[in-house]
mmCIF file of C-alpha atoms in Angstrom:
data_model
loop_
_atom_site.group_PDB
_atom_site.id
_atom_site.type_symbol
_atom_site.label_atom_id
_atom_site.label_comp_id
_atom_site.label_asym_id
_atom_site.label_seq_id
_atom_site.Cartn_x
_atom_site.Cartn_y
_atom_site.Cartn_z
ATOM 1 C CA MET A 1 -24.159 16.578 13.599
ATOM 2 C CA ASN A 2 -26.027 13.993 11.402
ATOM 3 C CA ILE A 3 -24.774 10.325 12.162
ATOM 4 C CA GLY A 4 -25.968 7.323 10.343
ATOM 5 C CA VAL A 5 -24.999 3.549 10.609
ATOM 6 C CA ASN A 6 -24.326 1.493 7.558
ATOM 7 C CA ILE A 7 -24.601 -2.581 7.225
ATOM 8 C CA LYS A 8 -22.462 -4.287 4.781
ATOM 9 C CA GLY A 9 -22.380 -7.855 3.710
ATOM 10 C CA ASP A 10 -19.421 -9.693 2.421
ATOM 11 C CA TYR A 11 -18.845 -13.392 1.856
ATOM 12 C CA CYS A 12 -15.824 -15.666 1.256
ATOM 13 C CA PHE A 13 -15.720 -19.249 -0.296
ATOM 14 C CA THR A 14 -12.466 -21.289 0.569
ATOM 15 C CA PHE A 15 -11.388 -24.118 -1.499
ATOM 16 C CA MET A 16 -8.537 -26.435 -0.644
ATOM 17 C CA VAL A 17 -7.190 -27.482 -4.000
ATOM 18 C CA GLN A 18 -4.817 -30.435 -4.292
ATOM 19 C CA THR A 19 -3.313 -32.137 -7.438
ATOM 20 C CA MET A 20 -0.402 -33.824 -8.570
ATOM 21 C CA PHE A 21 1.383 -30.361 -9.080
ATOM 22 C CA ILE A 22 -0.313 -28.064 -6.865
ATOM 23 C CA ASN A 23 -1.569 -27.807 -3.070
ATOM 24 C CA GLU A 24 -3.108 -24.552 -2.541
ATOM 25 C CA VAL A 25 -6.013 -22.573 -0.951
ATOM 26 C CA ILE A 26 -8.286 -20.699 -3.393
ATOM 27 C CA GLN A 27 -10.736 -17.993 -1.940
ATOM 28 C CA PHE A 28 -13.553 -16.273 -3.781
ATOM 29 C CA LYS A 29 -14.802 -13.003 -2.144
ATOM 30 C CA LYS A 30 -17.852 -10.741 -3.008
ATOM 31 C CA SER A 31 -20.193 -8.228 -1.516
ATOM 32 C CA ASN A 32 -23.830 -8.918 -1.381
ATOM 33 C CA LEU A 33 -27.158 -6.941 -1.292
ATOM 34 C CA ILE A 34 -29.102 -6.227 2.031
ATOM 35 C CA THR A 35 -32.898 -6.841 1.083
ATOM 36 C CA TYR A 36 -35.628 -4.352 2.068
ATOM 37 C CA VAL A 37 -36.699 -6.931 4.862
ATOM 38 C CA GLY A 38 -32.980 -7.268 5.811
ATOM 39 C CA GLU A 39 -32.763 -3.564 6.493
ATOM 40 C CA ALA A 40 -36.252 -3.954 8.682
ATOM 41 C CA PHE A 41 -34.292 -7.007 10.417
ATOM 42 C CA PHE A 42 -31.394 -4.869 11.538
ATOM 43 C CA MET A 43 -33.267 -2.059 12.575
ATOM 44 C CA ASN A 44 -35.690 -3.737 14.439
ATOM 45 C CA ARG A 45 -33.265 -5.932 16.316
ATOM 46 C CA TRP A 46 -31.658 -3.018 18.017
ATOM 47 C CA ILE A 47 -35.176 -1.891 19.564
ATOM 48 C CA ASN A 48 -37.465 -4.978 19.974
ATOM 49 C CA ASP A 49 -37.772 -8.582 19.301
ATOM 50 C CA GLU A 50 -40.068 -8.367 16.170
ATOM 51 C CA PHE A 51 -37.552 -10.709 14.286
ATOM 52 C CA THR A 52 -35.679 -13.692 15.396
ATOM 53 C CA PRO A 53 -31.943 -14.043 15.064
ATOM 54 C CA ILE A 54 -29.909 -14.934 12.114
ATOM 55 C CA GLU A 55 -29.744 -18.748 11.813
ATOM 56 C CA SER A 56 -28.749 -19.935 8.370
ATOM 57 C CA ILE A 57 -27.075 -19.630 5.083
ATOM 58 C CA CYS A 58 -28.558 -20.885 1.865
ATOM 59 C CA LEU A 59 -27.360 -21.441 -1.547
ATOM 60 C CA GLY A 60 -29.225 -21.943 -4.950
ATOM 61 C CA LYS A 61 -29.063 -22.312 -8.827
ATOM 62 C CA GLY A 62 -31.328 -19.238 -9.679
ATOM 63 C CA THR A 63 -30.108 -16.902 -12.342
ATOM 64 C CA ILE A 64 -32.007 -13.712 -11.754
ATOM 65 C CA ASN A 65 -30.192 -10.720 -10.421
ATOM 66 C CA PRO A 66 -30.720 -9.998 -6.780
ATOM 67 C CA ARG A 67 -33.219 -7.385 -5.824
ATOM 68 C CA LYS A 68 -33.871 -5.479 -2.516
ATOM 69 C CA SER A 69 -37.494 -6.679 -2.659
ATOM 70 C CA ASP A 70 -36.500 -10.329 -2.783
ATOM 71 C CA THR A 71 -37.934 -12.562 0.013
ATOM 72 C CA LYS A 72 -36.269 -15.826 -1.006
ATOM 73 C CA LEU A 73 -33.667 -17.240 -3.220
ATOM 74 C CA SER A 74 -34.632 -17.902 -6.907
ATOM 75 C CA MET A 75 -34.024 -21.542 -6.760
ATOM 76 C CA GLN A 76 -32.744 -22.668 -3.523
ATOM 77 C CA THR A 77 -31.103 -26.033 -3.244
ATOM 78 C CA ILE A 78 -29.649 -26.112 0.385
ATOM 79 C CA GLU A 79 -29.699 -24.468 3.660
ATOM 80 C CA LYS A 80 -27.401 -25.054 6.613
ATOM 81 C CA LYS A 81 -27.225 -23.543 10.056
ATOM 82 C CA CYS A 82 -24.232 -21.620 10.616
ATOM 83 C CA LYS A 83 -21.967 -20.945 13.637
ATOM 84 C CA MET A 84 -21.747 -17.350 14.613
ATOM 85 C CA LYS A 85 -19.596 -14.834 16.735
ATOM 86 C CA VAL A 86 -18.853 -11.097 16.927
ATOM 87 C CA ASP A 87 -15.906 -9.465 16.452
ATOM 88 C CA ILE A 88 -15.706 -6.237 18.412
ATOM 89 C CA VAL A 89 -12.628 -4.918 16.899
ATOM 90 C CA ASN A 90 -13.634 -4.960 13.378
ATOM 91 C CA LYS A 91 -17.313 -4.201 14.235
ATOM 92 C CA ARG A 92 -18.717 -7.333 12.270
ATOM 93 C CA VAL A 93 -20.735 -10.360 12.812
ATOM 94 C CA MET A 94 -19.078 -13.533 11.458
ATOM 95 C CA LEU A 95 -21.316 -16.719 10.140
ATOM 96 C CA SER A 96 -19.598 -19.578 9.053
ATOM 97 C CA CYS A 97 -20.361 -23.094 7.824
ATOM 98 C CA ASP A 98 -19.087 -25.913 5.577
ATOM 99 C CA PHE A 99 -20.609 -27.402 2.289
ATOM 100 C CA THR A 100 -19.488 -30.541 0.388
ATOM 101 C CA ALA A 101 -18.278 -30.296 -3.194
ATOM 102 C CA SER A 102 -21.766 -31.868 -4.250
ATOM 103 C CA GLU A 103 -23.844 -29.547 -2.163
ATOM 104 C CA ILE A 104 -21.971 -26.427 -3.910
ATOM 105 C CA MET A 105 -21.844 -27.790 -7.318
ATOM 106 C CA ASP A 106 -23.502 -25.640 -10.018
ATOM 107 C CA THR A 107 -24.718 -22.961 -7.278
ATOM 108 C CA THR A 108 -24.934 -19.480 -8.523
ATOM 109 C CA GLU A 109 -26.744 -17.515 -5.599
ATOM 110 C CA ILE A 110 -26.470 -17.230 -1.679
ATOM 111 C CA GLY A 111 -28.637 -15.877 0.968
ATOM 112 C CA VAL A 112 -28.782 -15.537 4.746
ATOM 113 C CA LYS A 113 -32.049 -16.067 6.749
ATOM 114 C CA ASN A 114 -33.226 -15.755 10.219
ATOM 115 C CA SER A 115 -34.864 -18.573 11.916
ATOM 116 C CA ASP A 116 -38.173 -17.639 10.783
ATOM 117 C CA GLY A 117 -36.930 -18.091 7.122
ATOM 118 C CA LYS A 118 -36.954 -14.307 6.256
ATOM 119 C CA LEU A 119 -34.167 -13.337 3.552
ATOM 120 C CA ILE A 120 -31.679 -10.662 5.068
ATOM 121 C CA SER A 121 -29.288 -10.744 2.175
ATOM 122 C CA HIS A 122 -28.850 -12.021 -1.386
ATOM 123 C CA ASP A 123 -26.470 -12.314 -4.146
ATOM 124 C CA SER A 124 -25.535 -14.214 -7.379
ATOM 125 C CA TYR A 125 -22.055 -15.158 -8.478
ATOM 126 C CA ALA A 126 -20.483 -17.023 -11.399
ATOM 127 C CA LYS A 127 -21.473 -20.812 -11.365
ATOM 128 C CA ILE A 128 -19.108 -22.872 -9.166
ATOM 129 C CA GLY A 129 -18.348 -25.854 -11.203
ATOM 130 C CA SER A 130 -16.312 -29.038 -11.723
ATOM 131 C CA THR A 131 -13.351 -26.771 -12.795
ATOM 132 C CA ILE A 132 -12.468 -26.209 -9.237
ATOM 133 C CA LEU A 133 -14.598 -28.859 -7.528
ATOM 134 C CA ASP A 134 -13.074 -31.825 -8.989
ATOM 135 C CA ASN A 135 -9.745 -30.924 -7.431
ATOM 136 C CA THR A 136 -11.193 -29.839 -3.881
ATOM 137 C CA THR A 137 -9.864 -32.178 -1.149
ATOM 138 C CA SER A 138 -12.234 -31.737 1.377
ATOM 139 C CA THR A 139 -15.367 -29.518 2.462
ATOM 140 C CA VAL A 140 -15.757 -26.020 1.162
ATOM 141 C CA HIS A 141 -15.773 -23.449 4.000
ATOM 142 C CA LEU A 142 -17.879 -20.244 3.853
ATOM 143 C CA ASP A 143 -17.508 -17.228 5.833
ATOM 144 C CA TYR A 144 -20.046 -14.490 5.854
ATOM 145 C CA TYR A 145 -19.644 -11.045 7.366
ATOM 146 C CA PHE A 146 -22.055 -8.317 8.210
ATOM 147 C CA SER A 147 -19.882 -5.360 8.887
ATOM 148 C CA VAL A 148 -21.113 -2.362 10.790
ATOM 149 C CA SER A 149 -19.933 1.423 9.845
ATOM 150 C CA THR A 150 -20.821 4.606 11.177
ATOM 151 C CA GLY A 151 -21.067 7.904 9.191
ATOM 152 C CA SER A 152 -21.816 11.701 9.605
ATOM 153 C CA ILE A 153 -22.030 14.741 7.596
ATOM 154 C CA LYS A 154 -18.573 16.488 7.487
ATOM 155 C CA GLY A 155 -17.932 20.122 6.669
ATOM 156 C CA ASN A 156 -15.159 22.710 6.760
ATOM 157 C CA TRP A 157 -13.411 21.303 4.008
ATOM 158 C CA LYS A 158 -9.794 22.871 3.321
ATOM 159 C CA VAL A 159 -8.400 23.671 -0.200
ATOM 160 C CA SER A 160 -5.643 21.052 -0.846
ATOM 161 C CA ASN A 161 -5.186 21.772 -4.579
ATOM 162 C CA ALA A 162 -7.190 24.711 -5.969
ATOM 163 C CA SER A 163 -6.563 24.034 -9.558
ATOM 164 C CA LYS A 164 -7.792 20.514 -9.214
ATOM 165 C CA ASN A 165 -10.676 21.309 -6.740
ATOM 166 C CA ILE A 166 -9.213 18.673 -4.256
ATOM 167 C CA TYR A 167 -10.302 19.199 -0.698
ATOM 168 C CA ARG A 168 -9.301 17.785 2.723
ATOM 169 C CA ILE A 169 -10.173 17.372 6.466
ATOM 170 C CA TYR A 170 -8.435 15.675 9.377
ATOM 171 C CA GLU A 171 -10.286 12.142 10.170
ATOM 172 C CA PRO A 172 -8.987 10.430 13.026
ATOM 173 C CA ASN A 173 -11.005 7.350 12.613
ATOM 174 C CA ASN A 174 -10.060 4.701 9.667
ATOM 175 C CA VAL A 175 -12.468 5.938 6.726
ATOM 176 C CA VAL A 176 -14.273 2.973 4.815
ATOM 177 C CA GLY A 177 -16.358 5.059 2.481
ATOM 178 C CA VAL A 178 -17.640 8.682 1.227
ATOM 179 C CA ILE A 179 -21.019 9.336 0.262
ATOM 180 C CA GLU A 180 -22.312 12.460 -1.486
ATOM 181 C CA ASN A 181 -25.731 12.806 0.254
ATOM 182 C CA ASN A 182 -27.203 15.300 -2.397
ATOM 183 C CA THR A 183 -26.817 12.650 -5.192
ATOM 184 C CA ASN A 184 -26.722 9.640 -2.918
ATOM 185 C CA SER A 185 -23.566 8.515 -4.801
ATOM 186 C CA GLY A 186 -20.820 6.731 -3.373
ATOM 187 C CA TYR A 187 -17.277 7.852 -4.024
ATOM 188 C CA VAL A 188 -14.609 5.486 -5.396
ATOM 189 C CA ARG A 189 -11.645 4.842 -3.323
ATOM 190 C CA LYS A 190 -8.137 5.739 -4.566
ATOM 191 C CA ASN A 191 -4.677 4.941 -3.730
ATOM 192 C CA SER A 192 -3.116 8.308 -4.076
ATOM 193 C CA ILE A 193 -3.954 12.142 -4.073
ATOM 194 C CA ASN A 194 -2.711 12.158 -7.756
ATOM 195 C CA GLU A 195 -5.261 9.410 -8.751
ATOM 196 C CA LEU A 196 -8.262 11.619 -7.939
ATOM 197 C CA VAL A 197 -10.990 12.192 -10.250
ATOM 198 C CA ASN A 198 -14.617 13.483 -9.726
ATOM 199 C CA GLY A 199 -16.596 11.352 -7.301
ATOM 200 C CA SER A 200 -13.520 9.921 -5.580
ATOM 201 C CA TYR A 201 -11.400 9.788 -2.168
ATOM 202 C CA TYR A 202 -8.173 9.073 -0.883
ATOM 203 C CA TYR A 203 -7.560 8.527 2.822
ATOM 204 C CA ASN A 204 -3.941 8.730 4.248
ATOM 205 C CA LYS A 205 -3.818 6.379 7.209
ATOM 206 C CA ASN A 206 -0.608 7.975 8.563
ATOM 207 C CA THR A 207 -1.533 11.423 8.599
ATOM 208 C CA LYS A 208 -5.299 10.792 9.067
ATOM 209 C CA ASP A 209 -6.164 13.262 6.240
ATOM 210 C CA LEU A 210 -8.925 12.469 3.920
ATOM 211 C CA TYR A 211 -8.794 13.840 0.469
ATOM 212 C CA ILE A 212 -11.961 14.170 -1.868
ATOM 213 C CA LYS A 213 -12.928 15.647 -5.339
ATOM 214 C CA ASN A 214 -16.757 15.929 -5.509
ATOM 215 C CA SER A 215 -18.648 14.519 -8.278
ATOM 216 C CA LYS A 216 -19.305 18.090 -9.721
ATOM 217 C CA ASN A 217 -15.585 19.095 -9.471
ATOM 218 C CA SER A 218 -16.494 21.978 -7.369
ATOM 219 C CA ASP A 219 -16.178 23.048 -3.666
ATOM 220 C CA PRO A 220 -17.651 20.249 -1.369
ATOM 221 C CA ASN A 221 -18.800 22.625 1.352
ATOM 222 C CA ASP A 222 -22.009 23.337 -0.798
ATOM 223 C CA ASP A 223 -22.846 19.582 -0.490
ATOM 224 C CA GLU A 224 -23.696 17.070 2.391
ATOM 225 C CA ILE A 225 -20.632 14.905 2.309
ATOM 226 C CA ILE A 226 -20.936 11.615 4.556
ATOM 227 C CA VAL A 227 -17.989 10.075 5.697
ATOM 228 C CA GLN A 228 -18.077 6.587 7.030
ATOM 229 C CA THR A 229 -15.771 5.350 9.329
ATOM 230 C CA ARG A 230 -15.056 2.051 11.467
#
């Protein structure tokens, strides 16, 4: 059985917005890119101390799309040390820090660094401007997550609907992703069996059945299908 580990980065800005008419919390969530240096960081931290621990979150005003080869933000404007804790239940590391409205104004990119200044992850987002910040009552809170999921190649797929080439297996662990190893393509998650199209999956949390329809609309037992669980 081949088993792999996948690291995924996500972040969430939380704004407390208050005006004469509203008083609400607005959240902006997005996933980010793990750089080549970030991949080396995670792999080496498991076996040696070549890399120092994660230490800070940085923001910038660059407009270039992130690349895995990035070693710094395009135009960094601020960097802050973050608080860190481990969430064992959800298999993730949580980073958090606060920014003032002026520090976050007009920023368009975000990254995470270790204490040696190596860029672990990088992402760009729509400019955060005065439209939302003018009514922000306090600091803007940022949560950053690195989630770990494990994956293994699954076989013995059983026919669920022969006419539509839908197949299934029993998977007791919560499925968070499906990858077709032959093409390195990730499947799109659907909310029901009826929604399945080529290159998609549906996981029934009640019955623990995983249904897929591969990218070629054929028998998935001829492919290497990696099921990621958490």
